[in-house]
Coordinates of C-alpha atoms in Angstrom, one line a residue:
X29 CA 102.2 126.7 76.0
X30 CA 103.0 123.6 78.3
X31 CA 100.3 122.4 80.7
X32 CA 101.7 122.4 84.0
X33 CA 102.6 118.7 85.7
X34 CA 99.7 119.3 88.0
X35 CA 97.4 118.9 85.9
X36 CA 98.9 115.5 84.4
X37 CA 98.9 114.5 88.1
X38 CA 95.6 115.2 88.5
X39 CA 94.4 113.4 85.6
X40 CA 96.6 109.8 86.5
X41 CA 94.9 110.5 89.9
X42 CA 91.3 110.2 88.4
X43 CA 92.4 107.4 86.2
X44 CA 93.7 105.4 89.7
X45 CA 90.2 106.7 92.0
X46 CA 87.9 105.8 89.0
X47 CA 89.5 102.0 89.2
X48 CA 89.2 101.9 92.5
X49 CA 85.8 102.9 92.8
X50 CA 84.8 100.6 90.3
X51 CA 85.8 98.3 92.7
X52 CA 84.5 99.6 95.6
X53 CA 80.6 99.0 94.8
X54 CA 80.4 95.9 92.9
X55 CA 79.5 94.1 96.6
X56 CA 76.2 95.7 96.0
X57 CA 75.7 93.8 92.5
X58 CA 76.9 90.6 94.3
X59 CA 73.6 90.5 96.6
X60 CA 71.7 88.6 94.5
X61 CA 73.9 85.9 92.7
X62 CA 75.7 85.1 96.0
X63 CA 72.0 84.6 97.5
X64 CA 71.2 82.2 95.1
X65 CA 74.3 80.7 94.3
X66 CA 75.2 79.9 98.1
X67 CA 71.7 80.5 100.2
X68 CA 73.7 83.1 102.1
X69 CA 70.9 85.4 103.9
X70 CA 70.8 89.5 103.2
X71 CA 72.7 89.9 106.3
X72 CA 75.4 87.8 106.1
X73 CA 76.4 89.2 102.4
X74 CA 76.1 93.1 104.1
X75 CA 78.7 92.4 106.8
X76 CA 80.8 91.7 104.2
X77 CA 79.6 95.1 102.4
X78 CA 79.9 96.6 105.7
X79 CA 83.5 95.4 106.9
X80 CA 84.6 96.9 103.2
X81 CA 82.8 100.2 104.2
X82 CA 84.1 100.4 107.4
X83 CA 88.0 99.7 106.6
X84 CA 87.7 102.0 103.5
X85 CA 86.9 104.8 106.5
X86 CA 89.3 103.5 108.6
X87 CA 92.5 103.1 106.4
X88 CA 91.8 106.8 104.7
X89 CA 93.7 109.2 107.7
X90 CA 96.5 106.1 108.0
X91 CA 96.7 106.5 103.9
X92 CA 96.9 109.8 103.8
X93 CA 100.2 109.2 106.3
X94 CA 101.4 106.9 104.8
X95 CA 101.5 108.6 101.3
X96 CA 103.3 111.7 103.1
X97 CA 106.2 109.2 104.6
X98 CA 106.8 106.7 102.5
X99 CA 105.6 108.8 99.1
X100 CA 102.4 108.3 96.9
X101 CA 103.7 106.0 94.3
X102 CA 104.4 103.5 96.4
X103 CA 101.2 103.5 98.6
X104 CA 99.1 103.9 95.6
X105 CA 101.1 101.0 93.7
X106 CA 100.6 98.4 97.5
X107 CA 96.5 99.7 97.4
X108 CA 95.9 98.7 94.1
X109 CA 97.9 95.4 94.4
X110 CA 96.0 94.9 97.6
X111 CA 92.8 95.6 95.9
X112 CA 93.6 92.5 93.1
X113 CA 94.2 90.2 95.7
X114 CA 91.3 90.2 97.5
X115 CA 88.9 90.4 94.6
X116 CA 90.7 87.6 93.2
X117 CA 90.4 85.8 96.5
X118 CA 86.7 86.4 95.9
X119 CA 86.6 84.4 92.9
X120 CA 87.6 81.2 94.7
X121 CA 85.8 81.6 97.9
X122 CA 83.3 78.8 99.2
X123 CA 82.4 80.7 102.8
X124 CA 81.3 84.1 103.9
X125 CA 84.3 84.2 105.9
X126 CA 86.3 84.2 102.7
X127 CA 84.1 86.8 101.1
X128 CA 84.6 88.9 104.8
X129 CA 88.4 88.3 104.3
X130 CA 88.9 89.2 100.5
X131 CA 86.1 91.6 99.8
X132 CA 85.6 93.3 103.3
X133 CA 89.5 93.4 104.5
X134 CA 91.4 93.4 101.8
X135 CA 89.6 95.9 99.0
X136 CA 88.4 97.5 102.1
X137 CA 91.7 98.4 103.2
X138 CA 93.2 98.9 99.5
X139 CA 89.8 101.3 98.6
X140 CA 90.2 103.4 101.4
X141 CA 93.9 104.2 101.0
X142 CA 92.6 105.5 97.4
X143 CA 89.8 107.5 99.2
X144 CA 88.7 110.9 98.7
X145 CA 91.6 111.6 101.4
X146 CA 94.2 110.9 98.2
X147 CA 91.9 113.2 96.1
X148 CA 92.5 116.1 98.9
X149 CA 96.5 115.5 99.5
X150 CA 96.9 115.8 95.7
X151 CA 94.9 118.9 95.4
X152 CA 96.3 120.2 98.7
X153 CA 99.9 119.7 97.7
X154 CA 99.8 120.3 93.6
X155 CA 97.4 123.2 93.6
X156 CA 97.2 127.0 95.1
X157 CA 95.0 127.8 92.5
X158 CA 91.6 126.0 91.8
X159 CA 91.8 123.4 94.5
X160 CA 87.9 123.5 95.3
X161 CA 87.4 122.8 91.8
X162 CA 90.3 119.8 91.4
X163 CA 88.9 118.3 94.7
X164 CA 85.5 118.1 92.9
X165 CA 86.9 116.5 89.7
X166 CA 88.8 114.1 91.8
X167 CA 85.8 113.7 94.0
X168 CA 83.6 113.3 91.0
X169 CA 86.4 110.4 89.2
X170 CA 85.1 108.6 92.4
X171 CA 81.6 108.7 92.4
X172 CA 82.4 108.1 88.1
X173 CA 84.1 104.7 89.0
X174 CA 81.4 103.9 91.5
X175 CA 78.5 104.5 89.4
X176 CA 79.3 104.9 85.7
X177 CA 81.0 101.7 85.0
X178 CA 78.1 99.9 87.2
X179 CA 76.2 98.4 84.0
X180 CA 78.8 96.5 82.6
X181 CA 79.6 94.8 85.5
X182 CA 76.0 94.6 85.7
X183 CA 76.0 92.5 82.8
X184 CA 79.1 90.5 83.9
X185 CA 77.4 89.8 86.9
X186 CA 74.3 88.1 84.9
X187 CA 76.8 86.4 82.6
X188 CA 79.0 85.0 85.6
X189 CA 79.8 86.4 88.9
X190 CA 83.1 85.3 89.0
X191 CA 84.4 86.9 85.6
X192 CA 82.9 90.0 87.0
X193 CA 85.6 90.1 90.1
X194 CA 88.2 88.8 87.7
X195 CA 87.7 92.1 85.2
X196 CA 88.4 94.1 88.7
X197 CA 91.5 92.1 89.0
X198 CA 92.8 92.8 85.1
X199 CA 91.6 96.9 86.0
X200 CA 93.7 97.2 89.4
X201 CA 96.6 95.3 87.8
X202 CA 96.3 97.9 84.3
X203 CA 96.0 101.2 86.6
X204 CA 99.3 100.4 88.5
X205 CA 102.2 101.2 86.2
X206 CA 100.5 104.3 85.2
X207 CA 100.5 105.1 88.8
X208 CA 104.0 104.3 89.5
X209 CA 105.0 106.3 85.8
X210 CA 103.7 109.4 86.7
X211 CA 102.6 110.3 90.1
X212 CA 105.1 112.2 92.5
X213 CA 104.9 113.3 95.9
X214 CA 105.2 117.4 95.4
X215 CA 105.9 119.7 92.9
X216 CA 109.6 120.5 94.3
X217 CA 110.2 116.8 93.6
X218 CA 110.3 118.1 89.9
X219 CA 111.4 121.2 90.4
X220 CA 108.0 123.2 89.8
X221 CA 105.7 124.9 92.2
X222 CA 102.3 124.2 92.7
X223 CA 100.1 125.6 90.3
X224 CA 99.0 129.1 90.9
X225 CA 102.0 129.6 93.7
X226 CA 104.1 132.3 93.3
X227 CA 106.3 130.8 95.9
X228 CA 107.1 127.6 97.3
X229 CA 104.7 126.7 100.3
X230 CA 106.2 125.6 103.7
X231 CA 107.1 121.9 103.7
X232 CA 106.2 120.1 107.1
X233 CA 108.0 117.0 108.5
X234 CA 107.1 113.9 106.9
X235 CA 103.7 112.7 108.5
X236 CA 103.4 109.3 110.3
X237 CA 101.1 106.8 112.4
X238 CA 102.0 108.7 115.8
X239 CA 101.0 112.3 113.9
X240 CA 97.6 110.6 111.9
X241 CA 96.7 110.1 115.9
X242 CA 97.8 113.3 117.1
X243 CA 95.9 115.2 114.3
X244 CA 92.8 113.2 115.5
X245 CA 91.1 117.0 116.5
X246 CA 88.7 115.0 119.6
X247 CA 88.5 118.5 121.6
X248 CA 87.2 120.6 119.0
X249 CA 83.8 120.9 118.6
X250 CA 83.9 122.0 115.1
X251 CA 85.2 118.2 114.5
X252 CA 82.6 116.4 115.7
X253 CA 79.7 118.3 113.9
X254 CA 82.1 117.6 110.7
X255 CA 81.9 113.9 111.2
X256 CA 78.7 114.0 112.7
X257 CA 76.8 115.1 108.9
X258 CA 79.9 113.5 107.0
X259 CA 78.5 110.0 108.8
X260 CA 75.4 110.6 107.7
X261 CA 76.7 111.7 104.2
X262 CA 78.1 108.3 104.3
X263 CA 74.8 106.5 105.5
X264 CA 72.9 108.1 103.0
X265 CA 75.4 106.9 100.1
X266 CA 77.5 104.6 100.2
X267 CA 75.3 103.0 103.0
X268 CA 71.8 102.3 101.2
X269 CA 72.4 103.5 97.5
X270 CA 75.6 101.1 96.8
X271 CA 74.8 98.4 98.6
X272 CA 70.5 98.5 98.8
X273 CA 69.2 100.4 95.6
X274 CA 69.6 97.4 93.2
X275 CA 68.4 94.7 95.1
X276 CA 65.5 97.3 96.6
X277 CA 64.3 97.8 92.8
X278 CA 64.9 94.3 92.0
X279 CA 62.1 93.5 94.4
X280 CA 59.9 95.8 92.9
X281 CA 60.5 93.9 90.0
X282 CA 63.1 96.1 88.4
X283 CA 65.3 94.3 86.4
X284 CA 68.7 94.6 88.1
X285 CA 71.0 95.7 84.8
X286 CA 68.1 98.6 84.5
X287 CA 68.5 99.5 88.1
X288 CA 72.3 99.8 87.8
X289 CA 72.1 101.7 84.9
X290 CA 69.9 104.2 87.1
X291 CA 73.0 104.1 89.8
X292 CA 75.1 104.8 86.7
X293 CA 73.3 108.0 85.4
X294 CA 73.6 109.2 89.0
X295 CA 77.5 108.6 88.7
X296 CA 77.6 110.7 85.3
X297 CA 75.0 113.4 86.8
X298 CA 77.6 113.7 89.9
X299 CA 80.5 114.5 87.8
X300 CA 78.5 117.6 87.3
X301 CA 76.8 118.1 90.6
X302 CA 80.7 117.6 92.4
X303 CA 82.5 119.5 89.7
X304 CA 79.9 122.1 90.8
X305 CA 80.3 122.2 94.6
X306 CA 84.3 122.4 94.3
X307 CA 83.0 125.7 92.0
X308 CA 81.1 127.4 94.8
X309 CA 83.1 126.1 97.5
X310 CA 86.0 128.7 96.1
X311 CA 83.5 131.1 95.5
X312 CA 80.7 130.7 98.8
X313 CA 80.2 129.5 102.3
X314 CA 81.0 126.0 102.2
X315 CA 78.6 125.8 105.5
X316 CA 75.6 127.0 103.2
X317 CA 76.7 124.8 100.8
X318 CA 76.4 121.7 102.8
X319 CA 73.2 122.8 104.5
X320 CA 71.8 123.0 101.0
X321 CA 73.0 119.4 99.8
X322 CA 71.8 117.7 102.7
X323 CA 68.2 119.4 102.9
X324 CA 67.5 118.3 99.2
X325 CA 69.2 114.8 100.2
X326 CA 66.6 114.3 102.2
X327 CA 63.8 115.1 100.9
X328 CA 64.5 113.4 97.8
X329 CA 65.2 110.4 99.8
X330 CA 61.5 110.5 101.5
X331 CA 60.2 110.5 98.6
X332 CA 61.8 107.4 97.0
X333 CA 59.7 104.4 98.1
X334 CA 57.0 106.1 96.2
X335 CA 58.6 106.2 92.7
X336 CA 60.1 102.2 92.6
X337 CA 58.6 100.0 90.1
X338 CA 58.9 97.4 87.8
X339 CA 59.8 100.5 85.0
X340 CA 61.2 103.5 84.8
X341 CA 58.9 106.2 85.2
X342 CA 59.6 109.8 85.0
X343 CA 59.6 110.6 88.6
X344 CA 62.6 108.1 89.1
X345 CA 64.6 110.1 86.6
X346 CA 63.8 112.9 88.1
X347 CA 64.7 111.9 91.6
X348 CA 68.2 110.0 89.5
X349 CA 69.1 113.5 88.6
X350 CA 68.8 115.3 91.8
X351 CA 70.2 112.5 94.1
X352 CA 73.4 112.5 91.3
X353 CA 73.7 116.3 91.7
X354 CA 73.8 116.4 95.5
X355 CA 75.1 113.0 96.2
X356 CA 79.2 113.5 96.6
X357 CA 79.2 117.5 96.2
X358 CA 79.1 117.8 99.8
X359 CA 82.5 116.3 99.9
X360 CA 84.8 119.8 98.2
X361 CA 82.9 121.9 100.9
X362 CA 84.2 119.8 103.9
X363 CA 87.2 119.3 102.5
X364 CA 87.7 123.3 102.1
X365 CA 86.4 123.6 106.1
X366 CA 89.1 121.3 107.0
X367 CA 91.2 123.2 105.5
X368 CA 90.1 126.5 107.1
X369 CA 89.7 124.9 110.7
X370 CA 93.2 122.6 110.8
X371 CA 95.5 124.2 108.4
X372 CA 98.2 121.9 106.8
X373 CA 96.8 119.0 108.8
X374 CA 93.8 119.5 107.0
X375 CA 94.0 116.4 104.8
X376 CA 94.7 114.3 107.9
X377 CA 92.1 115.9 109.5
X378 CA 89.8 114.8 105.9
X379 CA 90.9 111.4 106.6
X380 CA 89.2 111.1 110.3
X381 CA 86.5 112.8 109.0
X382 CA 86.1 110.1 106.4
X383 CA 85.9 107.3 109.2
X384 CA 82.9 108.8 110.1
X385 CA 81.7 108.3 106.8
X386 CA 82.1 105.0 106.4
X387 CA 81.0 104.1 109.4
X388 CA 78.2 105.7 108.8
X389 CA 77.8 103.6 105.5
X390 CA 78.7 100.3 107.1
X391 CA 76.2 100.8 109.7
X392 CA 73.2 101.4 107.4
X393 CA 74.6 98.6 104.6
X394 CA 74.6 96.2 107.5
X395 CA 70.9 97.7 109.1
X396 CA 69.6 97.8 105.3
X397 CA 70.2 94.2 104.9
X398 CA 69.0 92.8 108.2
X399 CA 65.8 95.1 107.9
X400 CA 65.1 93.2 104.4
X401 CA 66.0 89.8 106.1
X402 CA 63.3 90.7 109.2
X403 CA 60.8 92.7 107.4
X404 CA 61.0 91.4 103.6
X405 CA 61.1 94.9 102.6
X406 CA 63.2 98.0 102.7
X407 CA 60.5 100.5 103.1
X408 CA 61.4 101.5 106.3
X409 CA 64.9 102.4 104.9
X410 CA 64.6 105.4 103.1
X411 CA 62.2 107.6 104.8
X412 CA 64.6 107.0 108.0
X413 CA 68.1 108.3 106.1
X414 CA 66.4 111.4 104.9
X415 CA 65.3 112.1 107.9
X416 CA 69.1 112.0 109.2
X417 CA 69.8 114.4 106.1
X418 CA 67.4 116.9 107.6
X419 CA 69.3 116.8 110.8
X420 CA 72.8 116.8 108.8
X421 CA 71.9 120.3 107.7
X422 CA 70.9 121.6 111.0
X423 CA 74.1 120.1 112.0
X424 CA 76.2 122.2 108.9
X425 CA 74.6 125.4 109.8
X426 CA 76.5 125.2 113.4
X427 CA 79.8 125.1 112.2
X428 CA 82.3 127.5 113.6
X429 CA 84.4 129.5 112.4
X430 CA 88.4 129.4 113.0
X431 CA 89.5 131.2 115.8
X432 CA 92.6 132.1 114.4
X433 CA 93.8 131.9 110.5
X434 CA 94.3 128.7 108.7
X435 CA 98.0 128.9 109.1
X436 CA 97.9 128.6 112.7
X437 CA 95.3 126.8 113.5
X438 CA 96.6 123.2 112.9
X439 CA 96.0 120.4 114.9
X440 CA 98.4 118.9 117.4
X441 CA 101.8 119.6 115.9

């Protein structure tokens, strides 16, 4: 019996999000050695963190309209291209503006058109059946990249900074072809329909700029409480654990390859914890579901400061394991509510949603690392973030409803 090409799509897809992502967190490692190597303060090395975060919000609704006009292999072939220039860039620079320019713009820009937005067009377009559970695994091939690989660049990073950012170079440069060899815009494209569709799904006009703005949902309310916990999602992520954790344990006197080894059991825990959430989000209320993930976000969160140290003690496994459980599964349930609330403009919809994210996570890398700069400490840090997860889950549990079904209600055709 012949796997269906959606599945092979699927898989190329995790194989292209997993490089990315590998490239997306390295800033975090690069704290330290660009600290010492250059004298730069905290601060001055976040921006850079944050202007990546931000752009990889900002690009993802603009991605995910691009990939519909001018087709996914090409997008995903100019992202990863755009991702090995600036990381090489970074290998040469001799200013912060130069680390702004190649690590915050340019793998910025080429991260976020690889977002989680790709992960829900391909399992929005390839997939009738199972898509909760495909946008988990896709979800979870980012967090995988993020986090899992995180040690050896770890050790790269102690060896030499610079062959670090020039193994993210070789990666993006490997992934392409692959990209370009397999990945196709539909299933019509090869004659198939998606899998589990008994019938071929209606096909809307090719999307562009002027529709990624016109899908921007500002009137509906159920929007903003989307973006509102996804931002915090973000804050609480990408924003501290990324860019803060390591160098936060480092001064504690962590070691950092042990502390980035902790960030890469959370990556492996999350395949599970997001492969999880895409389970229940075909089979529960995704609203209950993100209520859930961000109440136990928090409160783990609170309790952090308590458990850092110069070792690993049991209580920072523990907390490892629970943070890698909840920490991306609340991305299949929002995706499934935009869905629900805007119909086939729901991965558009995803994108803007997304922006909120990562402005969430660009305002707390930047805060993180001027709070360490003013205070010498990061204390502070986590006690505040879960207490935004406690109102993120408030938030989720006001979430409407659709007024009408998902077929109609779209956003602005």
């Amino acid at each position: 019996m012949s796997v269906h090409r959606a599945w092979w799509v699927a898989a190329v897809t995790a194989v292209v999000i997993i490089g990315a992502g590998a490239c997306a967190t390295t800033a975090g490692l690069l704290v330290a050695p660009l600290h010492h190597e250059f004298g730069w303060p905290h601060g001055t090395i976040s921006a850079a963190a944050s202007v990546n975060l931000v752009l990889y919000g900002l690009t993802a609704p603009f991605g995910a309209a691009a990939m519909d006009r001018f087709g996914m292999r090409r997008v995903v072939t100019a992202a990863l291209l755009l991702i090995a220039s600036g990381a090489g860039l970074t290998t040469a620079m001799t200013a912060p503006w130069q680390f702004v320019l190649g690590w915050g713009l340019l793998v910025g820009t080429g991260c976020g058109a690889l977002a989680t937005t790709f992960a829900a067009l391909v399992a929005d377009r390839w997939f009738a059946a199972r898509r909760g559970l495909v946008a988990g695994v896709l979800t979870a091939a980012t967090v995988f990249g993020q986090f899992a690989l995180l040690p050896v660049f770890s050790l790269l990073v102690d060896f030499d900074w610079h062959a670090a950012t020039g193994v993210l170079v070789a990666v993006a440069l490997l992934v392409t072809p692959l990209a370009w060899a397999v990945l196709r815009d539909r299933p019509a494209d090869v004659g198939l329909l998606p899998y589990g569709a008994t019938h071929p799904e209606p096909r809307t006009a090719p999307a562009s700029v002027a529709r990624a703005v016109r899908a921007l949902p500002l009137r509906s309310g159920a929007f903003w409480l989307l973006a509102s916990t996804f931002a915090v999602c973000g804050a609480s992520t990408n924003g501290i654990m990324w860019t803060h954790f390591t160098p936060a344990a480092h001064d504690h006197g962590m070691p950092t390859g042990v502390a980035s080894s902790l960030l890469a059991v959370i990556g492996v825990v999350n395949v599970l914890g997001t492969v999880g959430s895409g389970w229940l989000t075909d089979r529960a209320n995704p609203r209950l579901l993100l209520t859930a993930c961000y109440a136990f976000r928090g409160v783990s969160l609170m309790l952090l400061p308590g458990l850092f140290g110069p070792s690993v003690q049991p209580g920072m496994l523990a907390f490892v394991v629970v943070f890698g459980l909840l920490d991306v599964a609340t991305v299949p349930p929002t995706i499934a509510l935009c869905r629900e609330l805007y119909g086939t403009d729901g991965p558009i919809a995803f994108g803007w949603i997304s922006v909120a994210h990562q402005l969430g996570a660009g305002t707390l890398a930047l805060l993180g690392g001027l709070a360490r700069d003013l205070t010498g400490t990061y204390a502070l840090l986590w006690p505040a973030t879960g207490a935004l997860c406690l109102t993120a889950a408030l938030l989720a549990t006001r979430i409407p409803r659709p007024a009408a079904a998902p077929a109609q209600a779209t956003c602005a055709r």
